[in-house]
PDB file of C-alpha atoms and ligand atoms in Angstrom:
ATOM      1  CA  UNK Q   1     -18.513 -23.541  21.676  1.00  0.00           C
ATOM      2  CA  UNK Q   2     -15.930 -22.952  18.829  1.00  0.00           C
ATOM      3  CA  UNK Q   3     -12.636 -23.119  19.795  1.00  0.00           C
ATOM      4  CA  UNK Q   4     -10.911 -19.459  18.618  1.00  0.00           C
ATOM      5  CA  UNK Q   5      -8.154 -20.258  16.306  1.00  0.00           C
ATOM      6  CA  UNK Q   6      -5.066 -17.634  16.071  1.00  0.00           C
ATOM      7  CA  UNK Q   7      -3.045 -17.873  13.112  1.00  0.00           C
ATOM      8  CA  UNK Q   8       0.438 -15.868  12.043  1.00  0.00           C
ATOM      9  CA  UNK Q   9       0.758 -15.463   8.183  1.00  0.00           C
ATOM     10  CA  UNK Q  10       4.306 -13.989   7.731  1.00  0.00           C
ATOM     11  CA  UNK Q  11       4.296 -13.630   3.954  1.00  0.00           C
ATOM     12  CA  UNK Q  12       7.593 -13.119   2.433  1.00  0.00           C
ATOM     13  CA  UNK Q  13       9.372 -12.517   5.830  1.00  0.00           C
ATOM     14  CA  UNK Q  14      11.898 -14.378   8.244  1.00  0.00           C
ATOM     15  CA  UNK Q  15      15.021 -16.919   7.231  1.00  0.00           C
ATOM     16  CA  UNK Q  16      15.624 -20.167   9.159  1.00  0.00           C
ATOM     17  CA  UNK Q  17      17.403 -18.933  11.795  1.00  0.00           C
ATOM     18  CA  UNK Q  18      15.060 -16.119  12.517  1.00  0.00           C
ATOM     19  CA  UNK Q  19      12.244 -19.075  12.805  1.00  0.00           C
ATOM     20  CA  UNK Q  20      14.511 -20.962  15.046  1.00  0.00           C
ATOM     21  CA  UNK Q  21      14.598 -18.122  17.524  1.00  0.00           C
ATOM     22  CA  UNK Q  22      10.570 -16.640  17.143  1.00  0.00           C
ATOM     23  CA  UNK Q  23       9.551 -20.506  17.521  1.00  0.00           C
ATOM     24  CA  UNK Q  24      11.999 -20.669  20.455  1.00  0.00           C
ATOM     25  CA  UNK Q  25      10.478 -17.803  22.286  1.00  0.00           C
ATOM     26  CA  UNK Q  26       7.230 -17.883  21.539  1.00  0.00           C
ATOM     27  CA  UNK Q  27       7.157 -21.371  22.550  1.00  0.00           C
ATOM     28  CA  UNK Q  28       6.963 -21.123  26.397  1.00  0.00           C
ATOM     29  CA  UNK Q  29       4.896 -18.310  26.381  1.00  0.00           C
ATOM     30  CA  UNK Q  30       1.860 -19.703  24.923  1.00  0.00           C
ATOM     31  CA  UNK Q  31       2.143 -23.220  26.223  1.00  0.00           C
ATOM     32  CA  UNK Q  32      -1.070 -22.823  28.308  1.00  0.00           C
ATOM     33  CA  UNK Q  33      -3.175 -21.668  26.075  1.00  0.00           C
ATOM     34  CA  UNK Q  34      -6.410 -22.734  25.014  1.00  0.00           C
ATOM     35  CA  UNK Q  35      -6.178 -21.968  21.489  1.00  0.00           C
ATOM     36  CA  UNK Q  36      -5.313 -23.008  18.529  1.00  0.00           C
ATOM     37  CA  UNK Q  37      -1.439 -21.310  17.227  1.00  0.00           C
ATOM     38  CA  UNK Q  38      -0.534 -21.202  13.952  1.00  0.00           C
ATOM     39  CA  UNK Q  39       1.995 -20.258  11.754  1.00  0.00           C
ATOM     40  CA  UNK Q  40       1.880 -20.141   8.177  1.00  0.00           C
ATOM     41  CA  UNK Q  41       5.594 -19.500   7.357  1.00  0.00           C
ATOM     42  CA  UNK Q  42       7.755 -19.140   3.546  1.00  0.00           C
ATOM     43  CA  UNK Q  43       8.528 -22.801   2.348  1.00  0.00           C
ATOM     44  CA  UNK Q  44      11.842 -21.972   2.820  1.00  0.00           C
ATOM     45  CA  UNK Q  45      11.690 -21.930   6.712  1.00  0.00           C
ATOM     46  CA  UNK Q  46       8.423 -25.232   7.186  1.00  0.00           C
ATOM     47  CA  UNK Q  47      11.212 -27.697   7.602  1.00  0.00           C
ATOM     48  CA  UNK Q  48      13.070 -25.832  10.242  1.00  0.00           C
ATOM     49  CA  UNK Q  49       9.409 -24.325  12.258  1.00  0.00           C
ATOM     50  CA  UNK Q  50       8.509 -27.865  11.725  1.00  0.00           C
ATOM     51  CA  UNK Q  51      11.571 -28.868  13.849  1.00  0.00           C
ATOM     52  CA  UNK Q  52      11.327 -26.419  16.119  1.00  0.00           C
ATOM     53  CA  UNK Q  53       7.514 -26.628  17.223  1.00  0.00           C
ATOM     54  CA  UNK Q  54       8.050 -30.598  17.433  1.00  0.00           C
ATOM     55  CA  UNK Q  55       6.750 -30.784  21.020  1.00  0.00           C
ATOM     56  CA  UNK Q  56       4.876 -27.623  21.485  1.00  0.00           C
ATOM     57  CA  UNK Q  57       1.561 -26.764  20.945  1.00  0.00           C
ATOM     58  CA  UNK Q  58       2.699 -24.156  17.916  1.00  0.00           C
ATOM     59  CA  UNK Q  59       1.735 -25.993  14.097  1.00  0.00           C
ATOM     60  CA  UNK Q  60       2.717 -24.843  10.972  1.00  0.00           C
ATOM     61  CA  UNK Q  61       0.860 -23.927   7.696  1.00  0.00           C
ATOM     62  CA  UNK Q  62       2.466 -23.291   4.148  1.00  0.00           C
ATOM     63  CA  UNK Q  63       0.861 -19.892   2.311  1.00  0.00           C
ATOM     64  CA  UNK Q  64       0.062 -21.234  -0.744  1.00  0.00           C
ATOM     65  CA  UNK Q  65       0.021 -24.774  -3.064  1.00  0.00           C
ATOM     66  CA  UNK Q  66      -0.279 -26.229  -6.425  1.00  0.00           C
ATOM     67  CA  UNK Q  67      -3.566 -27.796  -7.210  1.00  0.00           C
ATOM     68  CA  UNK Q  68      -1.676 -30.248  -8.949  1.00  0.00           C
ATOM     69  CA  UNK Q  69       0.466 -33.518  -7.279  1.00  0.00           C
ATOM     70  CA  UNK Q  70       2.912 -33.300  -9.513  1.00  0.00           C
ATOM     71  CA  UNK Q  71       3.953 -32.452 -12.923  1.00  0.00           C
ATOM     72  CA  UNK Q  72       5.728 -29.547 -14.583  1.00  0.00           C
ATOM     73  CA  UNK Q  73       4.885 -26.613 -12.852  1.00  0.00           C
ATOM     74  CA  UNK Q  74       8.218 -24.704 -12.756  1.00  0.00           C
ATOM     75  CA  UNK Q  75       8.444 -23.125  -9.245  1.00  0.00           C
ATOM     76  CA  UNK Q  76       5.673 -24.714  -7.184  1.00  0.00           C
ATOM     77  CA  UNK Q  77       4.745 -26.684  -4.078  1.00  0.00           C
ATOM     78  CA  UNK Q  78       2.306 -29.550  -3.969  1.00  0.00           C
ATOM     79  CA  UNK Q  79      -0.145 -30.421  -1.262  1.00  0.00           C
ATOM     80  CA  UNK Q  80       1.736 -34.075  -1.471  1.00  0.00           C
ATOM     81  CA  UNK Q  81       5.249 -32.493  -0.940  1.00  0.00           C
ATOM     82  CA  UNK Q  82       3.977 -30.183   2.009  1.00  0.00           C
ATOM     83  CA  UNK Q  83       2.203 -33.016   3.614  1.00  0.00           C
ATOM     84  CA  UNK Q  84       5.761 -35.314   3.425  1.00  0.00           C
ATOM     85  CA  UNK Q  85       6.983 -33.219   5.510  1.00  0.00           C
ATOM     86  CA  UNK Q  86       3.938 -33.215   7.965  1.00  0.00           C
ATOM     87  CA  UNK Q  87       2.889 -29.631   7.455  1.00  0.00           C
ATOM     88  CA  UNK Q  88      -0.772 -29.201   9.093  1.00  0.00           C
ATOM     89  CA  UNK Q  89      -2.298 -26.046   7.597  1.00  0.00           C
ATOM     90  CA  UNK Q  90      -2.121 -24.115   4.122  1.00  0.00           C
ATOM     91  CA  UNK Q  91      -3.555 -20.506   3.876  1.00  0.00           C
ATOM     92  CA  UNK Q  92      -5.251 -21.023   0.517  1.00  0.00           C
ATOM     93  CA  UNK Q  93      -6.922 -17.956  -2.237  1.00  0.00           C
ATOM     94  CA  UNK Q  94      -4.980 -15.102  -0.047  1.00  0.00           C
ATOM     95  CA  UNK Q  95      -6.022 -11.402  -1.488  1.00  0.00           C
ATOM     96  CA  UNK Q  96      -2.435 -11.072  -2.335  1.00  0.00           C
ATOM     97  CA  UNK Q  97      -2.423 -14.119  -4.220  1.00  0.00           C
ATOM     98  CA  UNK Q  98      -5.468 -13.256  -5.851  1.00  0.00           C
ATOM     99  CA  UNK Q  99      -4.449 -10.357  -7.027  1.00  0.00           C
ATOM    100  CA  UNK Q 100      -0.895 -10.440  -7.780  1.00  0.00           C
ATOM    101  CA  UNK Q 101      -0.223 -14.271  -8.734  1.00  0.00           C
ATOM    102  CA  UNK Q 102      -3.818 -14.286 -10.507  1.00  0.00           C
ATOM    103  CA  UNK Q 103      -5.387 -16.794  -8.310  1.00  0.00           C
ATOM    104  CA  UNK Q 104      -9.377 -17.078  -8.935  1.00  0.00           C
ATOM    105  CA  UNK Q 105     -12.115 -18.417  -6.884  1.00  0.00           C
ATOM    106  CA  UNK Q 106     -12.056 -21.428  -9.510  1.00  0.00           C
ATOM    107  CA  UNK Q 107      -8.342 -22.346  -8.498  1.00  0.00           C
ATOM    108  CA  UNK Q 108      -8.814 -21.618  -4.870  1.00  0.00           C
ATOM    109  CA  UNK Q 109     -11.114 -24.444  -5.232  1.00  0.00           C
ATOM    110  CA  UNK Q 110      -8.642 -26.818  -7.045  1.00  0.00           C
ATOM    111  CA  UNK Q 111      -6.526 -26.299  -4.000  1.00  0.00           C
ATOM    112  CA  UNK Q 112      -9.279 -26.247  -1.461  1.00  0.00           C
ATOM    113  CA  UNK Q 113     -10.190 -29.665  -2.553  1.00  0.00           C
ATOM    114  CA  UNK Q 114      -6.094 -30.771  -3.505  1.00  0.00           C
ATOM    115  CA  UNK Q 115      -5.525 -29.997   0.298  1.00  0.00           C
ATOM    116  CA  UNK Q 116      -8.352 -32.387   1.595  1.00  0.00           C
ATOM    117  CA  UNK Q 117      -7.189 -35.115  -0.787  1.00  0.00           C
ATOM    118  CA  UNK Q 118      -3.288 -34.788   0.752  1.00  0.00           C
ATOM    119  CA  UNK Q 119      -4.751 -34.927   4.172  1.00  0.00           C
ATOM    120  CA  UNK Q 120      -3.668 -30.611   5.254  1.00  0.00           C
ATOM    121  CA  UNK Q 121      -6.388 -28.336   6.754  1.00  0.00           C
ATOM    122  CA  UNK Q 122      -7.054 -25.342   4.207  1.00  0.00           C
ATOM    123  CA  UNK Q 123      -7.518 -21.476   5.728  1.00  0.00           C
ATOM    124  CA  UNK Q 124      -9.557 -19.992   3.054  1.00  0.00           C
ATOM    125  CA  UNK Q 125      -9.355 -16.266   2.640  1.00  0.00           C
ATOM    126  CA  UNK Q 126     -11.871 -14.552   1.427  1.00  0.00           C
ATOM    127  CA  UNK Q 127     -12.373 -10.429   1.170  1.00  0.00           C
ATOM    128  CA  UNK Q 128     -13.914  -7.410  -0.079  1.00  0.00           C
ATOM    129  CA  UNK Q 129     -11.686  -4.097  -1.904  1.00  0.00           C
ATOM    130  CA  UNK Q 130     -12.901  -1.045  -0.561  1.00  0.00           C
ATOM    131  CA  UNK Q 131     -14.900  -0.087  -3.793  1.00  0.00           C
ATOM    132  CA  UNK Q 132     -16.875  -3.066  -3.373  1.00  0.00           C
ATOM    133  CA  UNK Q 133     -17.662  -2.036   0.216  1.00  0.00           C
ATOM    134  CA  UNK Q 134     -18.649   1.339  -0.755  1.00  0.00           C
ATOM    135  CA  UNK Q 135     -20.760   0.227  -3.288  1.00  0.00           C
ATOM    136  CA  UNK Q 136     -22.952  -2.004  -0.354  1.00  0.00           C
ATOM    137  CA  UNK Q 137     -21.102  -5.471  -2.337  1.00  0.00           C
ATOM    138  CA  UNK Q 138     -19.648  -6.914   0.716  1.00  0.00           C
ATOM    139  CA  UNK Q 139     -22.319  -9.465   1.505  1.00  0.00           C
ATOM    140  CA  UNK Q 140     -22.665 -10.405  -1.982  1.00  0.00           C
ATOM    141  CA  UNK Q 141     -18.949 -11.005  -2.971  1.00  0.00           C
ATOM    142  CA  UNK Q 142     -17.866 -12.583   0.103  1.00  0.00           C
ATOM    143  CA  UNK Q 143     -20.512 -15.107   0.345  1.00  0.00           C
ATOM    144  CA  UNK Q 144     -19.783 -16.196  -3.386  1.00  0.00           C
ATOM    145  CA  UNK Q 145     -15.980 -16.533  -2.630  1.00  0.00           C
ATOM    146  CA  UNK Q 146     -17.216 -18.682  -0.326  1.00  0.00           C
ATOM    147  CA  UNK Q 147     -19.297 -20.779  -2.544  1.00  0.00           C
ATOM    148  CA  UNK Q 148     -17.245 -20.915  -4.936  1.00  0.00           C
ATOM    149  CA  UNK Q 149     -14.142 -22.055  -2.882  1.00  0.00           C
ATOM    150  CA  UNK Q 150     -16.200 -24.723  -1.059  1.00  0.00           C
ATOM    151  CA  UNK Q 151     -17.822 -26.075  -4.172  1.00  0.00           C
ATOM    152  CA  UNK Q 152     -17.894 -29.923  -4.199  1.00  0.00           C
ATOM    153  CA  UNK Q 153     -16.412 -30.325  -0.477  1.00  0.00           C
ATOM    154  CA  UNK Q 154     -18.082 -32.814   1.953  1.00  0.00           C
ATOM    155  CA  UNK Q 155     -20.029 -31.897   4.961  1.00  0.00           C
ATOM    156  CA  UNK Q 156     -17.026 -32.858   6.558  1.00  0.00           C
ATOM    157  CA  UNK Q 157     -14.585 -31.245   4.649  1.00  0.00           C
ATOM    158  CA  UNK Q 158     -16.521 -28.020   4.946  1.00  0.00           C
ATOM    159  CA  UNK Q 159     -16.642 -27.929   8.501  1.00  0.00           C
ATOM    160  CA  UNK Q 160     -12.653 -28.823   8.643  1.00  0.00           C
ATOM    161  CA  UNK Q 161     -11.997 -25.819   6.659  1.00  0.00           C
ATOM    162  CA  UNK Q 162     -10.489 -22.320   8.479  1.00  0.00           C
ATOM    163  CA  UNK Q 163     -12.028 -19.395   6.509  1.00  0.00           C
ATOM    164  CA  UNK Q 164     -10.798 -16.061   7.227  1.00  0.00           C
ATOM    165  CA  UNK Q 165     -12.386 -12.869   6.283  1.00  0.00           C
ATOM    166  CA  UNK Q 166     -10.067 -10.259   5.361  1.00  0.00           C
ATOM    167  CA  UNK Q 167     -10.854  -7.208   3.765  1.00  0.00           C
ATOM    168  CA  UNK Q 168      -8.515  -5.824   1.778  1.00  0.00           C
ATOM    169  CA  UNK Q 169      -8.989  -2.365   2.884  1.00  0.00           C
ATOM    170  CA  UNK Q 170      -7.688  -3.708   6.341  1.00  0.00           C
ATOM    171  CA  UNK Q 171      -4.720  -5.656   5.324  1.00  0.00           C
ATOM    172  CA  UNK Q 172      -1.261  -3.901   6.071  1.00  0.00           C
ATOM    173  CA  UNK Q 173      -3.101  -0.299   6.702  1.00  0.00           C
ATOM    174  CA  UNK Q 174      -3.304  -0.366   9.874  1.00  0.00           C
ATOM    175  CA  UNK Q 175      -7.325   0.385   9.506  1.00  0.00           C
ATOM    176  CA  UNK Q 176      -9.117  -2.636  10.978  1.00  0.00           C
ATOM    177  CA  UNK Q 177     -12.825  -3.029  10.199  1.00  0.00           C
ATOM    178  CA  UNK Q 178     -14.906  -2.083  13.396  1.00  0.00           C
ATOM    179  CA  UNK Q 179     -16.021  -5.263  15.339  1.00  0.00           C
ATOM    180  CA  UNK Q 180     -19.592  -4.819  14.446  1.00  0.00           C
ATOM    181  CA  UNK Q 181     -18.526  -4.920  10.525  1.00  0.00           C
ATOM    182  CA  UNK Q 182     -15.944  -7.932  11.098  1.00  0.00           C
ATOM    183  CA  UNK Q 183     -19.178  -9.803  13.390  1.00  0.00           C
ATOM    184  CA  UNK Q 184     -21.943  -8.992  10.444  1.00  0.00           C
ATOM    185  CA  UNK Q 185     -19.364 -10.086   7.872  1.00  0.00           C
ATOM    186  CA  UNK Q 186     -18.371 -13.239   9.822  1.00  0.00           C
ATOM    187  CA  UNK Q 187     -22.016 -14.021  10.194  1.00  0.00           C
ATOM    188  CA  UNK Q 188     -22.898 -13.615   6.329  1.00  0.00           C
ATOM    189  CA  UNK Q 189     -19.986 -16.172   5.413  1.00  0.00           C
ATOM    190  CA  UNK Q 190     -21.691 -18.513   8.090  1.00  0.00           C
ATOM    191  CA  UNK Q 191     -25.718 -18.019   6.983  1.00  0.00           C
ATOM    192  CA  UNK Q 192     -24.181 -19.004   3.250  1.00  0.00           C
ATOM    193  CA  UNK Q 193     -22.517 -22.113   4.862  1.00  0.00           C
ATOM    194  CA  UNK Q 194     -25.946 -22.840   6.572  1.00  0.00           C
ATOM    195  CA  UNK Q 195     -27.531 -22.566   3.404  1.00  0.00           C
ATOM    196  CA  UNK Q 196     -25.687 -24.585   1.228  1.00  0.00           C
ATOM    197  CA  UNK Q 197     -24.781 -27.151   3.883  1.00  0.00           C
ATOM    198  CA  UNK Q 198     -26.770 -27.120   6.837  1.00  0.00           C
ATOM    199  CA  UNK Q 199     -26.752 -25.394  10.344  1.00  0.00           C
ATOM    200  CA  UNK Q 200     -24.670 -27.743  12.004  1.00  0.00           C
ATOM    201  CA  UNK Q 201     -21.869 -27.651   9.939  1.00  0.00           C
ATOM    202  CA  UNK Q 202     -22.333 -23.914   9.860  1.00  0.00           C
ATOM    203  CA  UNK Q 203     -22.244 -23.817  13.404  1.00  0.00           C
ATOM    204  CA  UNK Q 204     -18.857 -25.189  13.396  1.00  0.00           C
ATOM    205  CA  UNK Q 205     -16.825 -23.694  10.962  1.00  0.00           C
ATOM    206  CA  UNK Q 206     -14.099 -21.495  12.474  1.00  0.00           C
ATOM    207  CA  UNK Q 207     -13.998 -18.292  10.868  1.00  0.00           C
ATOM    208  CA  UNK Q 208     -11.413 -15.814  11.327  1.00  0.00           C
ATOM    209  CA  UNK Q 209     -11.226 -12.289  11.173  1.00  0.00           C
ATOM    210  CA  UNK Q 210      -8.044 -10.683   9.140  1.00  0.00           C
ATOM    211  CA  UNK Q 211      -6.853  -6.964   8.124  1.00  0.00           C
ATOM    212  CA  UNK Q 212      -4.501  -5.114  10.892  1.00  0.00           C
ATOM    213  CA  UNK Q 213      -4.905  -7.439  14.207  1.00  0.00           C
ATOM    214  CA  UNK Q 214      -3.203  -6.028  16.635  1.00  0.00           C
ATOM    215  CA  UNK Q 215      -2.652  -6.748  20.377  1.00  0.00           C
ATOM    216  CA  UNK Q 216      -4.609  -3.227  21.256  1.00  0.00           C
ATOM    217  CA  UNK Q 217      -7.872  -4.447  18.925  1.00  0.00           C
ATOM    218  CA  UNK Q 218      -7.575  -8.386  19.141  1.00  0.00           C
ATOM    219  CA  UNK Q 219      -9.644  -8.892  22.518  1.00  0.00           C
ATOM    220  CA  UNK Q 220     -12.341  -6.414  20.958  1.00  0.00           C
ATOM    221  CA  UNK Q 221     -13.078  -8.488  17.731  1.00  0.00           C
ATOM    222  CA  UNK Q 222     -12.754 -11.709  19.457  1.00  0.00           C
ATOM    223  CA  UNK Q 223     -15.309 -10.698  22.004  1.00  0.00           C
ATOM    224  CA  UNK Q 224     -17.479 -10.777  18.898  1.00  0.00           C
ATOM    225  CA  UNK Q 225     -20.336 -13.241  18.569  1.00  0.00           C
ATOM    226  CA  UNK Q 226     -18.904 -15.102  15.525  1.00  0.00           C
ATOM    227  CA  UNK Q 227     -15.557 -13.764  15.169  1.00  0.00           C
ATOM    228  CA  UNK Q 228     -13.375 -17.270  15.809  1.00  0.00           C
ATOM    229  CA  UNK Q 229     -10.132 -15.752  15.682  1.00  0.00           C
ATOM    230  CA  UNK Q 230      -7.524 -14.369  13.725  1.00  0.00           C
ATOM    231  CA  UNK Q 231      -5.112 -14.295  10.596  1.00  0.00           C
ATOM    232  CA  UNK Q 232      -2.417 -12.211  11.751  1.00  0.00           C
ATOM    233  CA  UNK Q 233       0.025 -10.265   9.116  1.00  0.00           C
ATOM    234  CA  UNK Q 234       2.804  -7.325  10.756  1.00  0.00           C
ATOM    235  CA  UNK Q 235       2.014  -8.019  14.130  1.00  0.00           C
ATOM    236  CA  UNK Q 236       2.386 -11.925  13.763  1.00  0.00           C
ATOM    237  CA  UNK Q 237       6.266 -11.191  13.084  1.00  0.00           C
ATOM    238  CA  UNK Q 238       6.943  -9.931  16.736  1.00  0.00           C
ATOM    239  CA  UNK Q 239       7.168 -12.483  19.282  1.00  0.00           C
ATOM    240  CA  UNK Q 240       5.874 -10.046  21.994  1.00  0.00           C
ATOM    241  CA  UNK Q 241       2.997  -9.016  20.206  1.00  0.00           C
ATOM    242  CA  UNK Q 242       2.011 -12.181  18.636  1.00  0.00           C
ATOM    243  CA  UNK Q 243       1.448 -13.562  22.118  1.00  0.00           C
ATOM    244  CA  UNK Q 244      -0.228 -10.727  23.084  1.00  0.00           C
ATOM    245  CA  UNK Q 245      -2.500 -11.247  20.638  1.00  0.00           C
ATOM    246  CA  UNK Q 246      -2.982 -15.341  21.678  1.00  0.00           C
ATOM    247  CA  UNK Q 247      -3.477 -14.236  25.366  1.00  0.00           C
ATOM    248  CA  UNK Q 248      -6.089 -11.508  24.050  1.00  0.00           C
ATOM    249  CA  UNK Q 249      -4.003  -9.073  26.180  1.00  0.00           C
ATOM    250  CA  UNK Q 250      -3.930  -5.204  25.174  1.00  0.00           C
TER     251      UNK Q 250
HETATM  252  P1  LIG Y   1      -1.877  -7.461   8.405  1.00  0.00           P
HETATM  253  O1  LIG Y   1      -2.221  -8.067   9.756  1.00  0.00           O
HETATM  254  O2  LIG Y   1      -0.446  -7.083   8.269  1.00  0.00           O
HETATM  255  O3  LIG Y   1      -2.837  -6.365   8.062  1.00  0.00           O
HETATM  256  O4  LIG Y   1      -2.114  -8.626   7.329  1.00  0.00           O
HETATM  257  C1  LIG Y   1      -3.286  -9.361   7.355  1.00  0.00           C
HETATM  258  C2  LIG Y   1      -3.151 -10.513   6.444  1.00  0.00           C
HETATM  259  O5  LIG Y   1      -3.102 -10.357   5.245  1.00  0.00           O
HETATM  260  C3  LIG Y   1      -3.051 -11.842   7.049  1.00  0.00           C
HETATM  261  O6  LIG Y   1      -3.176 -12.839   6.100  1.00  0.00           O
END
């Protein structure tokens, strides 16, 4: 059985002292759990959630990274410098990156592979606009994201990578895809893994759902066959309903 992995990304939201606090509360209220808690927070506030979750079973991602160790790159964070400060996770080839910070499926995998090499666990996003879904190109441009981002990874590596499926329709519009969608999605991403890499490794890969998780529609998808969890946006900025959405409670 796959463990179900629940992951906060809070984009360009909270300061340090709002961290403190959301890290405070939420700590004691998912202590129990049997999941996995993430949260992929702005650089500015990884060395104070760092602090904060030392102890708990909370660990925090970065949303993005240079490909790149070092070097003059004006502005950006390496997988070496977030790793020095023992971040875990980085959300890697978000939609938003892709399409407002022109990220392609051929840096994604620079940074897929720059992630493994500093020792952090990559959360690969992959999605569909909603042309491409009416057109019937889901299957097709989701499974080559996920190609393409994997290309050159290890068995191993493969199966220690988070993907998350989030269409783009779904992200901040409140419309969620309907389970069965998010499920047959989930489960293309997983035959291409099987394909390319074998069954095993396929059967292990945790694969998320993302696009307007919320507390009221978070036990439905992850009652789903292959639906391993989820990359939360809005609601992952709300204590309350962020652990809501760990405890699968409506
Ligand atoms: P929302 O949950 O706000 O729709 O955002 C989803 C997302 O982009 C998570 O990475």
């Amino acid at each position: 059985m796959r463990r179900k992995v629940i992951a906060g990304n809070w984009k360009m939201n909270m300061l340090p002292n709002e961290t403190i606090q959301f890290i405070e509360d939420l700590a004691p209220l998912v202590k129990d759990t049997e999941h996995e808690v993430i949260l992929c927070v702005p650089y500015t506030d990884l060395f104070y959630a760092l602090l904060t979750a030392q102890n708990t079973n909370i660990k925090i991602g970065a949303q993005n990274m240079h490909f790149a160790e070092s070097g003059a790159y004006t502005g950006e964070v390496s997988g070496k410098m977030l790793k020095s400060i023992n971040v875990e996770y980085v959300i890697i080839g978000h939609s938003e990156r892709r399409q407002y910070f022109n990220e392609t499926d051929e840096t994604v995998n620079k940074k897929v592979k720059a992630a493994f090499e500093n020792g952090l666990k990559p959360i690969v996003c992959v999605g569909e606009t909603l042309e491409q879904r009416e057109a019937g190109k889901v299957e097709e441009i989701i499974t080559n994201q996920t190609k393409l981002a994997l290309e050159g990874l290890t068995n191993e590596q493969v199966e220690n990578t988070i993907i998350a499926y989030e269409p783009i329709w779904a992200i901040g519009t409140g419309k969620t895809a309907t389970k069965e969608d998010a499920n047959d999605a989930v489960k293309a991403i997983r035959k291409k893994i099987a394909e390319i890499y074998g069954q095993n490794v396929a059967d292990g890969v945790i694969i998320q759902y993302g696009g307007s998780v919320k507390s009221s529609n978070a036990s439905e998808l992850f009652s789903m066959s292959d639906i391993d969890g989820a990359l939360v946006g809005g609601a992952s900025l709300k204590v309350d309903e962020f652990q809501k959405i760990i405890k699968f409670e409506q």
